[in-house]
CSV table of C-alpha atoms in Angstrom, one decimal:
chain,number,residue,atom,x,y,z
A,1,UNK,CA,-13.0,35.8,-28.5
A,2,UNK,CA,-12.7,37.3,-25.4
A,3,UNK,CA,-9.4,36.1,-23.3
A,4,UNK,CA,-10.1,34.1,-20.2
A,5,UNK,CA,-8.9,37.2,-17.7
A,6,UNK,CA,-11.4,39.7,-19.3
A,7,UNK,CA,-14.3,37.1,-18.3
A,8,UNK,CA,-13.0,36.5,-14.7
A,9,UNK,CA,-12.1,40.0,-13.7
A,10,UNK,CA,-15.5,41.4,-12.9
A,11,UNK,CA,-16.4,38.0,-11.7
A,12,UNK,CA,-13.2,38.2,-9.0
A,13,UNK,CA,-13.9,41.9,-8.2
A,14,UNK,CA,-17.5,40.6,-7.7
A,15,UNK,CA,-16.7,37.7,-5.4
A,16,UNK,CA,-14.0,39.7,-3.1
A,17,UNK,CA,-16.6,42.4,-2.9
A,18,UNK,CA,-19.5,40.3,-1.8
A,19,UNK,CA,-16.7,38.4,0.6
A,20,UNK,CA,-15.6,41.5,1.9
A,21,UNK,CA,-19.2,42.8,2.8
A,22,UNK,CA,-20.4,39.3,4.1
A,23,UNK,CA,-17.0,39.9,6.7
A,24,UNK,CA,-17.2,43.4,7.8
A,25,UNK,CA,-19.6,43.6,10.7
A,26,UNK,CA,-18.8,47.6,11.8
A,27,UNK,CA,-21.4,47.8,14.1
A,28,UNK,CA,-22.0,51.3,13.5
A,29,UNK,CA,-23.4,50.9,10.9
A,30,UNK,CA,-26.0,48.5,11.4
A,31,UNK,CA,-27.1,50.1,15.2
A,32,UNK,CA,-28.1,53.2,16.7
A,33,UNK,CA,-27.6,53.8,20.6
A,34,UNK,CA,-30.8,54.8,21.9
A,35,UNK,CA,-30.8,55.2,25.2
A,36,UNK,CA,-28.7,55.7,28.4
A,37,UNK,CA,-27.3,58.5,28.8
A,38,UNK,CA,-23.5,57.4,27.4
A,39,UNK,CA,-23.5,53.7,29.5
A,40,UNK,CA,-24.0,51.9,25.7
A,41,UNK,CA,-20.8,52.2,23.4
A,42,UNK,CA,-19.6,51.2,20.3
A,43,UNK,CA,-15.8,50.2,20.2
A,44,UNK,CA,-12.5,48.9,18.2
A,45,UNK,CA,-13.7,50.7,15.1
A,46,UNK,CA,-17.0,49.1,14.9
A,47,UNK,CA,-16.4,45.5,16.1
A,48,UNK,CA,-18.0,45.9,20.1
A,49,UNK,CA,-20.9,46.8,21.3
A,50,UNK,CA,-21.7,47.4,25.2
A,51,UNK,CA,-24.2,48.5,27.4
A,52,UNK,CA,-23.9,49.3,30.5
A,53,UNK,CA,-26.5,49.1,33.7
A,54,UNK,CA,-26.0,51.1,37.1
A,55,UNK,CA,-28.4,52.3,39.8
A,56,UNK,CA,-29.4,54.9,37.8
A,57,UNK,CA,-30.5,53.5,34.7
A,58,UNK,CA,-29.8,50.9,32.5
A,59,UNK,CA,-29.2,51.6,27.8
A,60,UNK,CA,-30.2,50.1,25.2
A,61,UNK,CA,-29.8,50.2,21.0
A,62,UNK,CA,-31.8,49.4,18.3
A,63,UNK,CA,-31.2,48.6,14.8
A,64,UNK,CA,-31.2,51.0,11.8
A,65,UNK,CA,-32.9,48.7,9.3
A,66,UNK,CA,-36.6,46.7,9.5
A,67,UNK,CA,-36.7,43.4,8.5
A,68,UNK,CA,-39.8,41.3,6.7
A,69,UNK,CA,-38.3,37.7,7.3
A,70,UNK,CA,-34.7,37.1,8.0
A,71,UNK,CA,-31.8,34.9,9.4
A,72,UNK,CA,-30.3,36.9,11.9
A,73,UNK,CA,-27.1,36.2,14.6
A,74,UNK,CA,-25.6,38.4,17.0
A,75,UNK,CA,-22.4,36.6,19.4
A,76,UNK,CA,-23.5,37.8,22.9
A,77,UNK,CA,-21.3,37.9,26.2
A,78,UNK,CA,-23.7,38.3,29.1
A,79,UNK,CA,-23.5,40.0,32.7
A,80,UNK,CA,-20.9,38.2,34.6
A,81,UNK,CA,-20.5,37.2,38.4
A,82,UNK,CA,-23.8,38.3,40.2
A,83,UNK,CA,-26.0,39.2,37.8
A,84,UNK,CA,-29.3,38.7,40.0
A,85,UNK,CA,-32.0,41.3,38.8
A,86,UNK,CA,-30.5,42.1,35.8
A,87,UNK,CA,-32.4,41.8,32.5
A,88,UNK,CA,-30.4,41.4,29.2
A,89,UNK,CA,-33.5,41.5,26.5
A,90,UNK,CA,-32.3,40.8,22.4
A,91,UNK,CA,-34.9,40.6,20.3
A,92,UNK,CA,-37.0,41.9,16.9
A,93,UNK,CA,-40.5,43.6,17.3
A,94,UNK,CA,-42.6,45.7,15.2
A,95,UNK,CA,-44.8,49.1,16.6
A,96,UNK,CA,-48.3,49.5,17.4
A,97,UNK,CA,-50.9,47.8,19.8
A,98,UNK,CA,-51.1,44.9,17.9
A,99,UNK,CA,-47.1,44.4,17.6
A,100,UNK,CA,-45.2,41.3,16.4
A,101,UNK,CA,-42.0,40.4,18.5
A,102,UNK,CA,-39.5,37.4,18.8
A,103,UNK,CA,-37.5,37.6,22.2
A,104,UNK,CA,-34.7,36.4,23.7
A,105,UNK,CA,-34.3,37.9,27.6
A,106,UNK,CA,-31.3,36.6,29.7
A,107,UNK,CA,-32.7,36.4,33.3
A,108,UNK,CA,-29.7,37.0,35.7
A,109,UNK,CA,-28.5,35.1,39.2
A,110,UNK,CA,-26.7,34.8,42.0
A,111,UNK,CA,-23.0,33.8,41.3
A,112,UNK,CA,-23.0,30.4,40.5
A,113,UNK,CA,-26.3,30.1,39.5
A,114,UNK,CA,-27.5,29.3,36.1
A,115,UNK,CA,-28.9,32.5,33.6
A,116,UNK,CA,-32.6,31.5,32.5
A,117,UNK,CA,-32.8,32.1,29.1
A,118,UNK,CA,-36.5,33.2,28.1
A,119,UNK,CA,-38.2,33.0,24.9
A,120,UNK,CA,-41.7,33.9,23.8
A,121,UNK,CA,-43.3,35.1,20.4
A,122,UNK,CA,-45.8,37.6,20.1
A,123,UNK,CA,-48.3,38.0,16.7
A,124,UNK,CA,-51.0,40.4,16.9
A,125,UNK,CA,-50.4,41.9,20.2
A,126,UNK,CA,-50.7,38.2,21.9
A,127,UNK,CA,-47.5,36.2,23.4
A,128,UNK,CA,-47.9,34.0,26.9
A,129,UNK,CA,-45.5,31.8,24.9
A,130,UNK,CA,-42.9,31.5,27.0
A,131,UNK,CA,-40.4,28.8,27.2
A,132,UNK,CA,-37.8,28.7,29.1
A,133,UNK,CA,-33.7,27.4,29.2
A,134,UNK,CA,-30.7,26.8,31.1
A,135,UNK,CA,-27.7,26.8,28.8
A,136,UNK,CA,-25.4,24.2,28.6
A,137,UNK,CA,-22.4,26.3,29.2
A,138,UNK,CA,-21.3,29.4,31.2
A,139,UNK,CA,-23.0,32.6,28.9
A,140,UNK,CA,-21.0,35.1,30.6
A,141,UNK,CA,-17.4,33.3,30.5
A,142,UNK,CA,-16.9,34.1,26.8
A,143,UNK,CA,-19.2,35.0,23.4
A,144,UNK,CA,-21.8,32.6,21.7
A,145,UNK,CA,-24.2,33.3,19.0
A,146,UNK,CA,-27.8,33.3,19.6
A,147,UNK,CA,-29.8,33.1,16.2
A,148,UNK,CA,-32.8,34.1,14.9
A,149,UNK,CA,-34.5,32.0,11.8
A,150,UNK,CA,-38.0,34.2,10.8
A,151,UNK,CA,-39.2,32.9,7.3
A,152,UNK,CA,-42.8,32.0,6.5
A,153,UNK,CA,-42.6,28.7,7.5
A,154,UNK,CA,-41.2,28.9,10.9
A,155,UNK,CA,-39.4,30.7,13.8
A,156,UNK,CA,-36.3,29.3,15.1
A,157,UNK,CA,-34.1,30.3,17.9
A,158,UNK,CA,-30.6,28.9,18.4
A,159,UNK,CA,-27.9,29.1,20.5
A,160,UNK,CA,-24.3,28.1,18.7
A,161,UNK,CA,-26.3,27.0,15.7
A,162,UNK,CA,-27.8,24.3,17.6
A,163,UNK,CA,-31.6,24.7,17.7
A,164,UNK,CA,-33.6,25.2,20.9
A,165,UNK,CA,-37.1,26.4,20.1
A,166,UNK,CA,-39.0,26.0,16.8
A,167,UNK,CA,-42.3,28.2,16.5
A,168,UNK,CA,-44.2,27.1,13.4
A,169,UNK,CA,-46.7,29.0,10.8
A,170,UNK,CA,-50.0,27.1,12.0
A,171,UNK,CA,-52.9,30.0,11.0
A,172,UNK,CA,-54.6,27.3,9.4
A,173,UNK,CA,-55.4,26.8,13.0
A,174,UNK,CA,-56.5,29.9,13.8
A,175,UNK,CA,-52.7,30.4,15.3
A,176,UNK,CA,-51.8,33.8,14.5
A,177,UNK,CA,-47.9,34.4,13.2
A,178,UNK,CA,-45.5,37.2,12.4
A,179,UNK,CA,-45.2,38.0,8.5
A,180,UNK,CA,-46.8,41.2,8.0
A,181,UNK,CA,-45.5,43.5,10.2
A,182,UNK,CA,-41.4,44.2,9.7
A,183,UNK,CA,-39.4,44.2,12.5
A,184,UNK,CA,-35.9,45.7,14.2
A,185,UNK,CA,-33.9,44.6,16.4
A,186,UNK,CA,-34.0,45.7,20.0
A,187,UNK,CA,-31.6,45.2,22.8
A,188,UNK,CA,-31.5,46.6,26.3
A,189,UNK,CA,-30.1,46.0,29.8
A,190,UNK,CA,-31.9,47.1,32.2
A,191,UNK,CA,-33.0,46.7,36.4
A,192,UNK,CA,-35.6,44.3,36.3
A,193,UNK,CA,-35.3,42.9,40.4
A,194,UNK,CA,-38.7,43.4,41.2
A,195,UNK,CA,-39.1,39.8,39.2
A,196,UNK,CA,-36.8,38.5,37.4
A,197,UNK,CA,-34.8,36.3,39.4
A,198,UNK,CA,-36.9,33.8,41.9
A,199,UNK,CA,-39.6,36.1,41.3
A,200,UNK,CA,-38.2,39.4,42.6
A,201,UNK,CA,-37.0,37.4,46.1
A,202,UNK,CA,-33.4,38.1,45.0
A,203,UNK,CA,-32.4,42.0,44.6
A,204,UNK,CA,-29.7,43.3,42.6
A,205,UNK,CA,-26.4,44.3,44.0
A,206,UNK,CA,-25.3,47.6,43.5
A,207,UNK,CA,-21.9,47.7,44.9
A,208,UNK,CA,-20.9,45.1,41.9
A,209,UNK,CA,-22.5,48.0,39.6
A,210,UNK,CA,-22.2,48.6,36.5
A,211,UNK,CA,-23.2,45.8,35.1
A,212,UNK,CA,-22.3,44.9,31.6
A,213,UNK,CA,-23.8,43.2,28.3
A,214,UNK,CA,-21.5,42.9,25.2
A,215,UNK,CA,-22.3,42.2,21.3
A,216,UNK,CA,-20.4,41.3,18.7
A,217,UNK,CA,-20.4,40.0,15.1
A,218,UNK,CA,-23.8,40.6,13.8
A,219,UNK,CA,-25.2,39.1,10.6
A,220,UNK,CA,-28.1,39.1,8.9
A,221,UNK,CA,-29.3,37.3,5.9
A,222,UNK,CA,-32.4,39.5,5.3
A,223,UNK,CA,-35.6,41.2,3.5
A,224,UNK,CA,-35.1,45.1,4.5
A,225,UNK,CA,-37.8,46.9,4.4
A,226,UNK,CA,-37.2,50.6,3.3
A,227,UNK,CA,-40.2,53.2,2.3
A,228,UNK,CA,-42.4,50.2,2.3
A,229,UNK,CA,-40.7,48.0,0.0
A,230,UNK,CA,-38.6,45.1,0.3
A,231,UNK,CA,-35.1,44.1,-0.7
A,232,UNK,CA,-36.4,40.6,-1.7
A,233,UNK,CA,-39.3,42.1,-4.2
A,234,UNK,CA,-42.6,42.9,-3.9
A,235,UNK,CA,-43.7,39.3,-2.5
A,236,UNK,CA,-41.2,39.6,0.0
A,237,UNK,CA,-39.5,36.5,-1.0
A,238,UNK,CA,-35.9,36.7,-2.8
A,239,UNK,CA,-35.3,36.3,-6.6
A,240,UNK,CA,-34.8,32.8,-7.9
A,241,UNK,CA,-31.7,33.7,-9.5
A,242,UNK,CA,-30.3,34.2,-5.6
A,243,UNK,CA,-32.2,31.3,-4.6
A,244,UNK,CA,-28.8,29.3,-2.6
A,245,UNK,CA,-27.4,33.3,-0.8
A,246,UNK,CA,-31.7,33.0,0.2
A,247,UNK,CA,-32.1,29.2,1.7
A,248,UNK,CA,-33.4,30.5,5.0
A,249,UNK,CA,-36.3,31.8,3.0
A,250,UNK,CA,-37.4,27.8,3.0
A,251,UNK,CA,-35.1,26.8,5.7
A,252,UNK,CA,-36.5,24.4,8.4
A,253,UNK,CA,-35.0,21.4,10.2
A,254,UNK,CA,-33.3,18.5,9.1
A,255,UNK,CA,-33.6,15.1,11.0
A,256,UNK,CA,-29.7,16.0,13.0
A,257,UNK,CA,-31.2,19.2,13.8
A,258,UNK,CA,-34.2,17.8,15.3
A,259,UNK,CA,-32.7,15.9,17.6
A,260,UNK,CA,-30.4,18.7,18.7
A,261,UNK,CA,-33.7,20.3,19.2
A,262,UNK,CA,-35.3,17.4,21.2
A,263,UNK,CA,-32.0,16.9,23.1
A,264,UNK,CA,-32.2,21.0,24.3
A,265,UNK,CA,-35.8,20.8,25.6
A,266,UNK,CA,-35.0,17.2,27.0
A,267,UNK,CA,-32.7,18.4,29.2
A,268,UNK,CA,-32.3,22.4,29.1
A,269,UNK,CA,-35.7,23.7,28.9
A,270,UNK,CA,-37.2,24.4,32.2
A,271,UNK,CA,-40.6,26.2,31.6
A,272,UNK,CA,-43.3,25.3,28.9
A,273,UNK,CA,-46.1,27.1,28.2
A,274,UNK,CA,-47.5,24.0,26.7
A,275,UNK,CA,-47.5,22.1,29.8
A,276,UNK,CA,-49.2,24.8,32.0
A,277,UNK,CA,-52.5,23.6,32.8
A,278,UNK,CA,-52.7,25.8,35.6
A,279,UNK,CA,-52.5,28.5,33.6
A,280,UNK,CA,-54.6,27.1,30.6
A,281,UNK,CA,-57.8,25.9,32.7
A,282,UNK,CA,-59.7,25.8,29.7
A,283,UNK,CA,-57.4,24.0,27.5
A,284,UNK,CA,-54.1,24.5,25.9
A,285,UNK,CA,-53.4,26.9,22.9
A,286,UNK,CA,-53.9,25.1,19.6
A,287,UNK,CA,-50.3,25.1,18.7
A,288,UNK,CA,-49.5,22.9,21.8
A,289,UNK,CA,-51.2,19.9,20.6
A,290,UNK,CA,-49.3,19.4,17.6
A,291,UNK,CA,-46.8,16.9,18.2
């Protein structure tokens, strides 16, 4: 009979493995640089990222795998004092003309004034689904997570893992939604005053140049995509035998989340797609009339 430490060694060596993976977050090796001419760094062995935006030009980086469904966070410490024309963009898109993409963009201000947070989904080369957020807290003052949820089911963004926007699978509506196309992970920051804050009224100021975005702490619970197939399988959906690591693969809202949710757009959101007649003369996308 086997003794009881010849069962529980590979067990231990499996669990302080998979412990020590899920807490390493080296950023190198999950992110390329891609642009910028040297203004975007990785630092402290791994642990920061930053990118940089003067007159000149702004940087960017992207991520080194593709994703088919996923729950991913990044802890993001946005442009501090006056950050007025400055664009901090985070988000996951796919290639092509008819490209998937799931964005978060940071819109900057004047000192003192609240960062817009933007949000929109594209499928099939379509978005105009913008909704928009002030933050109940000072983004720049220290890190917070912003999270990604992209199963089947649903799309939903967080901030601090409280839920802010929730994007659901309604084709049987003729809604199109991401979940063929796999996607990386994008992030730039970049000169943007010709609109981004009160419409391109307010410029960006140079002499507080350069402006700076930093990331830390990514994660991502994940289907990679690599040569065309999938981490999770051929049906893109992870093994039963995995099924409580996979529970974002079915994740959606309990009834405490939802009222988080509720709470956010209550009081936070400040643009709705869904309540744009103007813009909607002939009637609102489908998805807006769900309740």
């Amino acid at each position: 009979m086997a003794s009881l430490n010849t069962l529980l060694g590979p067990l231990l060596a499996l669990l302080v493995a998979s412990l020590a993976a899920a807490s390493a977050s080296n950023l190198h090796n999950d992110f390329d640089i891609t642009w910028g001419d040297g203004r975007a760094q990785i630092l402290n062995n791994g642990e920061l990222l930053t990118l940089n935006l003067d007159r000149a030009s702004g940087s960017g980086f992207q991520s080194r795998n593709e994703y088919l469904f996923g729950k991913i966070d990044m802890q993001l410490k946005l442009v501090p004092g006056n950050s007025a024309g400055t664009v901090t963009a985070y988000y996951l898109s796919s290639k092509g003309s008819a490209w998937d993409e799931i964005d978060f963009e940071f819109l900057g201000n004047l000192s003192g004034d609240p960062y817009i947070l933007h949000t929109n989904v594209f499928s099939q080369g379509k978005g105009n689904r913008e909704q928009q957020f002030y933050l109940w807290f000072d983004p720049t003052a220290d890190f917070h997570t912003y999270s990604i949820l992209w199963n089947p089911q649903r799309i939903v963004f967080s901030v601090d893992g409280t839920p802010i926007r929730e994007f659901k699978n309604l084709e049987s509506m003729g809604v199109p939604f991401p979940k063929n196309q796999p996607m990386r992970i994008y992030s730039s920051l970049w000169n943007a005053d010709d609109w981004a804050t009160r419409g391109g009224l307010v410029k960006a100021d140079w002499t507080q140049a350069p402006f700076t975005a930093s990331y830390r702490n990514f994660s991502a619970e994940a289907c990679v995509l690599s040569n065309g197939a999938s981490s999770c399988g051929t049906n893109t959906s992870p093994p039963a035998s995995s099924a409580a690591a996979n529970a974002w693969f079915s994740e959606e809202l309990d009834s405490t989340r939802q009222e988080r949710l509720k709470w956010v757009q209550k009081n936070y959101m400040v643009y709705n797609y869904c309540k744009d007649t103007n813009r909607f003369p002939r009637g609102l996308p489908p998805e807006c009339n769900m309740a």
